[in-house]
């Protein structure tokens, strides 16, 4: 799970995404004009409601993810646990960091958005492309959707 910021006219918006490490499938994402633990929790709830609880969720040590609002929510579920990167170690969460780089360089930096609604639609379109059309070198040059639903 990772948050980044994207400049728009007059400020920034914050996309968050959750990736399935094996398939590279984005199981949930959200966009907000503020970064809160409640918002991150709701994005994770969406993933659980759609696809079930994972064995593990990995985040960085940002204040949203170390907040009791988020950690107590995670602790309330049995069967999975929270893993956090080492401080300053983006490589610990390399799959979502790579996704973040891809969306920024393949879409968001090439097509800057003027407002939040425009940015939302660009991200939504990219998510469809990324999950359903964009093959990945690993595993086996397949699309995330193919791998995720085959393994499920």
CSV table of C-alpha atoms in Angstrom, one decimal:
chain,number,residue,atom,x,y,z
A,1,UNK,CA,0.0,0.0,0.0
A,2,UNK,CA,1.4,3.3,-1.0
A,3,UNK,CA,0.5,7.0,-1.2
A,4,UNK,CA,2.0,9.5,-3.6
A,5,UNK,CA,1.1,13.1,-4.5
A,6,UNK,CA,0.2,14.5,-7.8
A,7,UNK,CA,0.3,18.2,-8.6
A,8,UNK,CA,-2.8,19.8,-10.0
A,9,UNK,CA,-3.7,23.5,-10.5
A,10,UNK,CA,-3.8,25.1,-7.1
A,11,UNK,CA,-2.4,22.2,-5.0
A,12,UNK,CA,-2.0,18.4,-4.9
A,13,UNK,CA,-4.1,15.3,-4.8
A,14,UNK,CA,-3.1,12.0,-3.2
A,15,UNK,CA,-3.7,8.6,-4.8
A,16,UNK,CA,-3.3,5.5,-2.7
A,17,UNK,CA,-3.1,2.0,-4.2
A,18,UNK,CA,-2.9,-1.6,-3.0
A,19,UNK,CA,-1.1,-4.2,-5.1
A,20,UNK,CA,-1.2,-8.0,-5.0
A,21,UNK,CA,2.5,-8.8,-5.1
A,22,UNK,CA,2.2,-12.1,-6.9
A,23,UNK,CA,0.1,-10.9,-9.9
A,24,UNK,CA,0.8,-7.2,-9.7
A,25,UNK,CA,-3.0,-6.7,-9.8
A,26,UNK,CA,-4.2,-3.4,-8.2
A,27,UNK,CA,-6.9,-4.6,-5.8
A,28,UNK,CA,-8.0,-1.2,-4.6
A,29,UNK,CA,-7.2,2.5,-5.1
A,30,UNK,CA,-8.5,5.8,-4.0
A,31,UNK,CA,-7.9,9.5,-4.6
A,32,UNK,CA,-8.2,12.3,-2.0
A,33,UNK,CA,-7.3,15.9,-1.4
A,34,UNK,CA,-6.1,15.0,2.1
A,35,UNK,CA,-4.0,12.1,3.5
A,36,UNK,CA,-5.8,10.6,6.5
A,37,UNK,CA,-5.6,7.2,8.3
A,38,UNK,CA,-9.4,6.9,7.8
A,39,UNK,CA,-9.0,7.3,4.1
A,40,UNK,CA,-6.3,4.6,4.0
A,41,UNK,CA,-8.5,2.3,6.1
A,42,UNK,CA,-11.4,2.8,3.8
A,43,UNK,CA,-9.3,1.9,0.7
A,44,UNK,CA,-8.1,-1.2,2.4
A,45,UNK,CA,-11.7,-2.1,3.5
A,46,UNK,CA,-12.7,-1.8,-0.2
A,47,UNK,CA,-10.0,-4.3,-1.1
A,48,UNK,CA,-11.2,-6.8,1.6
A,49,UNK,CA,-14.8,-6.4,0.6
A,50,UNK,CA,-14.0,-7.1,-3.1
A,51,UNK,CA,-11.4,-9.8,-2.9
A,52,UNK,CA,-11.1,-11.0,0.7
A,53,UNK,CA,-8.4,-10.4,3.3
A,54,UNK,CA,-4.8,-11.0,2.3
A,55,UNK,CA,-2.2,-12.9,4.4
A,56,UNK,CA,-0.2,-9.7,4.8
A,57,UNK,CA,-0.4,-6.0,4.0
A,58,UNK,CA,2.8,-4.1,3.6
A,59,UNK,CA,3.1,-0.3,4.1
A,60,UNK,CA,5.7,2.3,4.8
A,61,UNK,CA,6.0,3.9,8.2
A,62,UNK,CA,4.0,7.0,7.3
A,63,UNK,CA,1.8,8.5,10.0
A,64,UNK,CA,-1.4,7.3,8.2
A,65,UNK,CA,-0.2,3.6,8.5
A,66,UNK,CA,1.2,3.8,12.0
A,67,UNK,CA,-2.0,5.6,13.3
A,68,UNK,CA,-4.2,3.6,15.8
A,69,UNK,CA,-7.1,4.1,13.3
A,70,UNK,CA,-5.3,2.0,10.8
A,71,UNK,CA,-3.3,-0.4,13.0
A,72,UNK,CA,-6.3,-1.3,15.2
A,73,UNK,CA,-8.4,-1.9,12.1
A,74,UNK,CA,-5.7,-4.3,10.8
A,75,UNK,CA,-5.5,-6.0,14.2
A,76,UNK,CA,-9.3,-6.5,14.3
A,77,UNK,CA,-8.9,-9.1,11.4
A,78,UNK,CA,-7.7,-12.6,12.1
A,79,UNK,CA,-5.5,-14.3,9.6
A,80,UNK,CA,-3.4,-11.5,8.3
A,81,UNK,CA,-0.8,-9.1,9.6
A,82,UNK,CA,0.7,-5.7,9.0
A,83,UNK,CA,4.3,-5.5,7.7
A,84,UNK,CA,6.1,-2.2,7.6
A,85,UNK,CA,9.1,-1.1,5.6
A,86,UNK,CA,12.3,-0.1,7.3
A,87,UNK,CA,12.6,3.6,7.7
A,88,UNK,CA,13.6,5.2,4.4
A,89,UNK,CA,13.6,1.8,2.6
A,90,UNK,CA,11.3,2.1,-0.3
A,91,UNK,CA,12.8,-1.1,-1.7
A,92,UNK,CA,11.0,-3.1,1.0
A,93,UNK,CA,7.8,-2.2,-0.8
A,94,UNK,CA,9.2,-2.5,-4.3
A,95,UNK,CA,6.2,-3.7,-6.2
A,96,UNK,CA,3.9,-0.8,-5.2
A,97,UNK,CA,6.8,1.6,-5.7
A,98,UNK,CA,7.3,0.3,-9.2
A,99,UNK,CA,3.6,0.6,-9.9
A,100,UNK,CA,3.7,4.2,-8.6
A,101,UNK,CA,6.6,5.0,-11.0
A,102,UNK,CA,4.8,3.4,-13.9
A,103,UNK,CA,1.6,5.4,-13.4
A,104,UNK,CA,3.5,8.6,-12.9
A,105,UNK,CA,5.8,8.2,-16.0
A,106,UNK,CA,3.3,6.5,-18.3
A,107,UNK,CA,0.2,8.7,-17.5
A,108,UNK,CA,0.3,11.4,-14.9
A,109,UNK,CA,3.4,13.2,-15.9
A,110,UNK,CA,2.6,13.0,-19.6
A,111,UNK,CA,-0.9,14.3,-19.1
A,112,UNK,CA,-1.0,16.8,-16.3
A,113,UNK,CA,-4.5,17.3,-14.7
A,114,UNK,CA,-6.1,20.6,-14.0
A,115,UNK,CA,-8.4,19.4,-11.3
A,116,UNK,CA,-9.3,16.4,-9.1
A,117,UNK,CA,-12.1,15.1,-11.3
A,118,UNK,CA,-9.8,15.1,-14.4
A,119,UNK,CA,-7.1,13.3,-12.4
A,120,UNK,CA,-9.6,10.8,-11.0
A,121,UNK,CA,-10.7,9.8,-14.6
A,122,UNK,CA,-7.1,9.5,-15.8
A,123,UNK,CA,-6.2,7.2,-12.9
A,124,UNK,CA,-9.3,5.2,-13.4
A,125,UNK,CA,-8.5,4.7,-17.1
A,126,UNK,CA,-4.9,3.8,-16.2
A,127,UNK,CA,-6.0,1.2,-13.6
A,128,UNK,CA,-8.2,-0.5,-16.2
A,129,UNK,CA,-5.2,-0.5,-18.6
A,130,UNK,CA,-2.7,-1.6,-16.0
A,131,UNK,CA,-4.8,-4.5,-14.7
A,132,UNK,CA,-6.4,-5.8,-17.9
A,133,UNK,CA,-4.0,-4.8,-20.8
A,134,UNK,CA,-0.5,-4.1,-19.6
A,135,UNK,CA,1.6,-7.3,-19.6
A,136,UNK,CA,4.4,-7.7,-17.0
A,137,UNK,CA,7.7,-9.4,-17.5
A,138,UNK,CA,7.1,-11.4,-14.3
A,139,UNK,CA,5.1,-13.5,-14.2
A,140,UNK,CA,5.4,-14.8,-17.7
A,141,UNK,CA,4.5,-11.6,-19.6
A,142,UNK,CA,0.9,-11.9,-18.6
A,143,UNK,CA,-1.5,-9.2,-17.5
A,144,UNK,CA,-2.2,-8.8,-13.8
A,145,UNK,CA,-5.9,-9.6,-14.2
A,146,UNK,CA,-5.0,-12.9,-15.9
A,147,UNK,CA,-2.7,-14.0,-13.1
A,148,UNK,CA,-4.8,-12.7,-10.2
A,149,UNK,CA,-8.1,-14.4,-11.2
A,150,UNK,CA,-6.3,-17.6,-12.3
A,151,UNK,CA,-4.7,-17.9,-8.9
A,152,UNK,CA,-7.8,-16.9,-6.9
